[in-house]
Amino acid sequence: MDIDDHKLIALAREVLPFAYAPYSGYKVGAALLTAEGRVFQGVNVENISYGLTICAERSALTAAVTAGCRLFSALAIASEGEKEPLPCGACLQVLREFGNFRVIVAGKQNKFLTFTLGELLPHPFV
Ligand code: THU
């Protein structure tokens, strides 16, 4: 199946109900598209020790790497919020390790914003 930006956002939204966010109440879903056309989904997983929280983007990335995938073409991130969920600085650095692919973000509205990782983190630690 050909996966366009709309489909990738739909796959990020699909897992929103599985996000574990009892502390912030802010659920995030992610869908990471590999160069071969496979998709790995992830959600944020919070912890009572707040700093141990794993963001949705890193959940999706670790699932993909665990399956042997390291080449990516796009990442969709969805939230139920008004504003589009831009990845945090820590996630940008972790994602950037694996290239300069596209990032599509969508809040609850039917509006997407699209960036490259390089635009969001122009000067990563290397
Ligand atoms: N969060 C993500 O999962 N991804 C983002 O891009 C930004 C923030 C999560 C972390 C935490 O569980 C909640 O959103 C509120 O910060």
JSON list of N, CA, C and O and ligand atoms in Angstrom, two decimals, residues 20-21 24 26 28 43-46 53-57 77 85-88 91, ligand 1:
[
{"chain": "A", "resi": 20, "resn": "TYR", "atom": "N", "xyz": [-0.36, 6.25, 27.26]},
{"chain": "A", "resi": 20, "resn": "TYR", "atom": "CA", "xyz": [-0.46, 6.17, 28.72]},
{"chain": "A", "resi": 20, "resn": "TYR", "atom": "C", "xyz": [-0.01, 7.52, 29.28]},
{"chain": "A", "resi": 20, "resn": "TYR", "atom": "O", "xyz": [1.18, 7.79, 29.39]},
{"chain": "A", "resi": 21, "resn": "ALA", "atom": "N", "xyz": [-1.00, 8.37, 29.53]},
{"chain": "A", "resi": 21, "resn": "ALA", "atom": "CA", "xyz": [-0.69, 9.74, 29.94]},
{"chain": "A", "resi": 21, "resn": "ALA", "atom": "C", "xyz": [-1.53, 10.18, 31.14]},
{"chain": "A", "resi": 21, "resn": "ALA", "atom": "O", "xyz": [-2.23, 11.19, 31.08]},
{"chain": "A", "resi": 24, "resn": "SER", "atom": "N", "xyz": [-0.09, 13.92, 32.62]},
{"chain": "A", "resi": 24, "resn": "SER", "atom": "CA", "xyz": [-0.29, 15.16, 31.86]},
{"chain": "A", "resi": 24, "resn": "SER", "atom": "C", "xyz": [-1.68, 15.20, 31.23]},
{"chain": "A", "resi": 24, "resn": "SER", "atom": "O", "xyz": [-2.18, 16.28, 30.91]},
{"chain": "A", "resi": 26, "resn": "TYR", "atom": "N", "xyz": [-2.13, 14.40, 28.32]},
{"chain": "A", "resi": 26, "resn": "TYR", "atom": "CA", "xyz": [-1.85, 14.79, 26.93]},
{"chain": "A", "resi": 26, "resn": "TYR", "atom": "C", "xyz": [-1.38, 13.56, 26.16]},
{"chain": "A", "resi": 26, "resn": "TYR", "atom": "O", "xyz": [-0.24, 13.10, 26.32]},
{"chain": "A", "resi": 28, "resn": "VAL", "atom": "N", "xyz": [-0.28, 11.37, 22.91]},
{"chain": "A", "resi": 28, "resn": "VAL", "atom": "CA", "xyz": [0.40, 11.56, 21.63]},
{"chain": "A", "resi": 28, "resn": "VAL", "atom": "C", "xyz": [0.56, 10.21, 20.95]},
{"chain": "A", "resi": 28, "resn": "VAL", "atom": "O", "xyz": [0.86, 9.20, 21.60]},
{"chain": "A", "resi": 43, "resn": "VAL", "atom": "N", "xyz": [3.33, 5.39, 21.16]},
{"chain": "A", "resi": 43, "resn": "VAL", "atom": "CA", "xyz": [2.57, 6.34, 21.98]},
{"chain": "A", "resi": 43, "resn": "VAL", "atom": "C", "xyz": [3.46, 6.82, 23.12]},
{"chain": "A", "resi": 43, "resn": "VAL", "atom": "O", "xyz": [4.48, 6.20, 23.42]},
{"chain": "A", "resi": 44, "resn": "ASN", "atom": "N", "xyz": [3.06, 7.92, 23.76]},
{"chain": "A", "resi": 44, "resn": "ASN", "atom": "CA", "xyz": [3.80, 8.34, 24.95]},
{"chain": "A", "resi": 44, "resn": "ASN", "atom": "C", "xyz": [3.44, 7.43, 26.12]},
{"chain": "A", "resi": 44, "resn": "ASN", "atom": "O", "xyz": [2.30, 6.98, 26.27]},
{"chain": "A", "resi": 45, "resn": "VAL", "atom": "N", "xyz": [4.47, 7.13, 26.90]},
{"chain": "A", "resi": 45, "resn": "VAL", "atom": "CA", "xyz": [4.31, 6.26, 28.07]},
{"chain": "A", "resi": 45, "resn": "VAL", "atom": "C", "xyz": [4.87, 7.02, 29.26]},
{"chain": "A", "resi": 45, "resn": "VAL", "atom": "O", "xyz": [6.09, 7.16, 29.39]},
{"chain": "A", "resi": 46, "resn": "GLU", "atom": "N", "xyz": [3.97, 7.52, 30.10]},
{"chain": "A", "resi": 46, "resn": "GLU", "atom": "CA", "xyz": [4.40, 8.34, 31.24]},
{"chain": "A", "resi": 46, "resn": "GLU", "atom": "C", "xyz": [4.74, 7.47, 32.45]},
{"chain": "A", "resi": 46, "resn": "GLU", "atom": "O", "xyz": [4.43, 6.27, 32.48]},
{"chain": "A", "resi": 53, "resn": "THR", "atom": "N", "xyz": [9.39, 9.56, 31.51]},
{"chain": "A", "resi": 53, "resn": "THR", "atom": "CA", "xyz": [8.41, 9.47, 30.42]},
{"chain": "A", "resi": 53, "resn": "THR", "atom": "C", "xyz": [9.09, 9.25, 29.07]},
{"chain": "A", "resi": 53, "resn": "THR", "atom": "O", "xyz": [10.13, 9.84, 28.78]},
{"chain": "A", "resi": 54, "resn": "ILE", "atom": "N", "xyz": [8.47, 8.38, 28.27]},
{"chain": "A", "resi": 54, "resn": "ILE", "atom": "CA", "xyz": [8.96, 8.15, 26.90]},
{"chain": "A", "resi": 54, "resn": "ILE", "atom": "C", "xyz": [7.96, 8.79, 25.94]},
{"chain": "A", "resi": 54, "resn": "ILE", "atom": "O", "xyz": [6.76, 8.53, 26.01]},
{"chain": "A", "resi": 55, "resn": "CYS", "atom": "N", "xyz": [8.47, 9.63, 25.06]},
{"chain": "A", "resi": 55, "resn": "CYS", "atom": "CA", "xyz": [7.59, 10.28, 24.08]},
{"chain": "A", "resi": 55, "resn": "CYS", "atom": "C", "xyz": [7.17, 9.29, 22.98]},
{"chain": "A", "resi": 55, "resn": "CYS", "atom": "O", "xyz": [7.85, 8.29, 22.73]},
{"chain": "A", "resi": 56, "resn": "ALA", "atom": "N", "xyz": [6.08, 9.62, 22.32]},
{"chain": "A", "resi": 56, "resn": "ALA", "atom": "CA", "xyz": [5.53, 8.75, 21.27]},
{"chain": "A", "resi": 56, "resn": "ALA", "atom": "C", "xyz": [6.53, 8.53, 20.14]},
{"chain": "A", "resi": 56, "resn": "ALA", "atom": "O", "xyz": [6.64, 7.43, 19.59]},
{"chain": "A", "resi": 57, "resn": "GLU", "atom": "N", "xyz": [7.26, 9.57, 19.79]},
{"chain": "A", "resi": 57, "resn": "GLU", "atom": "CA", "xyz": [8.22, 9.47, 18.68]},
{"chain": "A", "resi": 57, "resn": "GLU", "atom": "C", "xyz": [9.29, 8.44, 18.99]},
{"chain": "A", "resi": 57, "resn": "GLU", "atom": "O", "xyz": [9.68, 7.64, 18.14]},
{"chain": "A", "resi": 77, "resn": "ILE", "atom": "N", "xyz": [3.05, 12.65, 13.67]},
{"chain": "A", "resi": 77, "resn": "ILE", "atom": "CA", "xyz": [2.79, 12.79, 15.10]},
{"chain": "A", "resi": 77, "resn": "ILE", "atom": "C", "xyz": [1.42, 13.43, 15.27]},
{"chain": "A", "resi": 77, "resn": "ILE", "atom": "O", "xyz": [1.13, 14.46, 14.63]},
{"chain": "A", "resi": 85, "resn": "PRO", "atom": "N", "xyz": [1.54, 18.95, 17.65]},
{"chain": "A", "resi": 85, "resn": "PRO", "atom": "CA", "xyz": [2.58, 18.53, 18.60]},
{"chain": "A", "resi": 85, "resn": "PRO", "atom": "C", "xyz": [3.95, 18.43, 17.95]},
{"chain": "A", "resi": 85, "resn": "PRO", "atom": "O", "xyz": [4.32, 17.42, 17.35]},
{"chain": "A", "resi": 86, "resn": "LEU", "atom": "N", "xyz": [4.73, 19.48, 18.09]},
{"chain": "A", "resi": 86, "resn": "LEU", "atom": "CA", "xyz": [6.10, 19.45, 17.56]},
{"chain": "A", "resi": 86, "resn": "LEU", "atom": "C", "xyz": [6.97, 18.61, 18.50]},
{"chain": "A", "resi": 86, "resn": "LEU", "atom": "O", "xyz": [6.82, 18.67, 19.71]},
{"chain": "A", "resi": 87, "resn": "PRO", "atom": "N", "xyz": [7.88, 17.80, 17.92]},
{"chain": "A", "resi": 87, "resn": "PRO", "atom": "CA", "xyz": [8.70, 16.93, 18.76]},
{"chain": "A", "resi": 87, "resn": "PRO", "atom": "C", "xyz": [9.61, 17.73, 19.69]},
{"chain": "A", "resi": 87, "resn": "PRO", "atom": "O", "xyz": [10.10, 18.80, 19.32]},
{"chain": "A", "resi": 88, "resn": "CYS", "atom": "N", "xyz": [9.84, 17.21, 20.89]},
{"chain": "A", "resi": 88, "resn": "CYS", "atom": "CA", "xyz": [10.71, 17.89, 21.85]},
{"chain": "A", "resi": 88, "resn": "CYS", "atom": "C", "xyz": [12.17, 17.78, 21.39]},
{"chain": "A", "resi": 88, "resn": "CYS", "atom": "O", "xyz": [12.52, 16.98, 20.50]},
{"chain": "A", "resi": 91, "resn": "CYS", "atom": "N", "xyz": [13.76, 14.25, 21.53]},
{"chain": "A", "resi": 91, "resn": "CYS", "atom": "CA", "xyz": [13.32, 13.37, 20.42]},
{"chain": "A", "resi": 91, "resn": "CYS", "atom": "C", "xyz": [13.97, 13.78, 19.11]},
{"chain": "A", "resi": 91, "resn": "CYS", "atom": "O", "xyz": [14.36, 12.92, 18.32]},
{"chain": "B", "resi": 1, "resn": "THU", "atom": "N1", "xyz": [5.10, 14.20, 24.30]},
{"chain": "B", "resi": 1, "resn": "THU", "atom": "C1", "xyz": [5.26, 13.32, 23.26]},
{"chain": "B", "resi": 1, "resn": "THU", "atom": "O1", "xyz": [4.99, 12.13, 23.38]},
{"chain": "B", "resi": 1, "resn": "THU", "atom": "N2", "xyz": [5.74, 13.81, 22.09]},
{"chain": "B", "resi": 1, "resn": "THU", "atom": "C2", "xyz": [5.94, 15.12, 21.83]},
{"chain": "B", "resi": 1, "resn": "THU", "atom": "O2", "xyz": [6.25, 15.46, 20.70]},
{"chain": "B", "resi": 1, "resn": "THU", "atom": "C3", "xyz": [5.83, 16.12, 22.89]},
{"chain": "B", "resi": 1, "resn": "THU", "atom": "C4", "xyz": [5.44, 15.60, 24.23]},
{"chain": "B", "resi": 1, "resn": "THU", "atom": "C5", "xyz": [4.52, 13.70, 25.54]},
{"chain": "B", "resi": 1, "resn": "THU", "atom": "C6", "xyz": [5.39, 13.63, 26.74]},
{"chain": "B", "resi": 1, "resn": "THU", "atom": "C7", "xyz": [4.37, 13.68, 27.86]},
{"chain": "B", "resi": 1, "resn": "THU", "atom": "O3", "xyz": [3.85, 12.38, 28.09]},
{"chain": "B", "resi": 1, "resn": "THU", "atom": "C8", "xyz": [3.26, 14.54, 27.32]},
{"chain": "B", "resi": 1, "resn": "THU", "atom": "O4", "xyz": [3.45, 14.56, 25.92]},
{"chain": "B", "resi": 1, "resn": "THU", "atom": "C9", "xyz": [3.23, 15.95, 27.86]},
{"chain": "B", "resi": 1, "resn": "THU", "atom": "O5", "xyz": [4.44, 16.56, 27.74]}
]
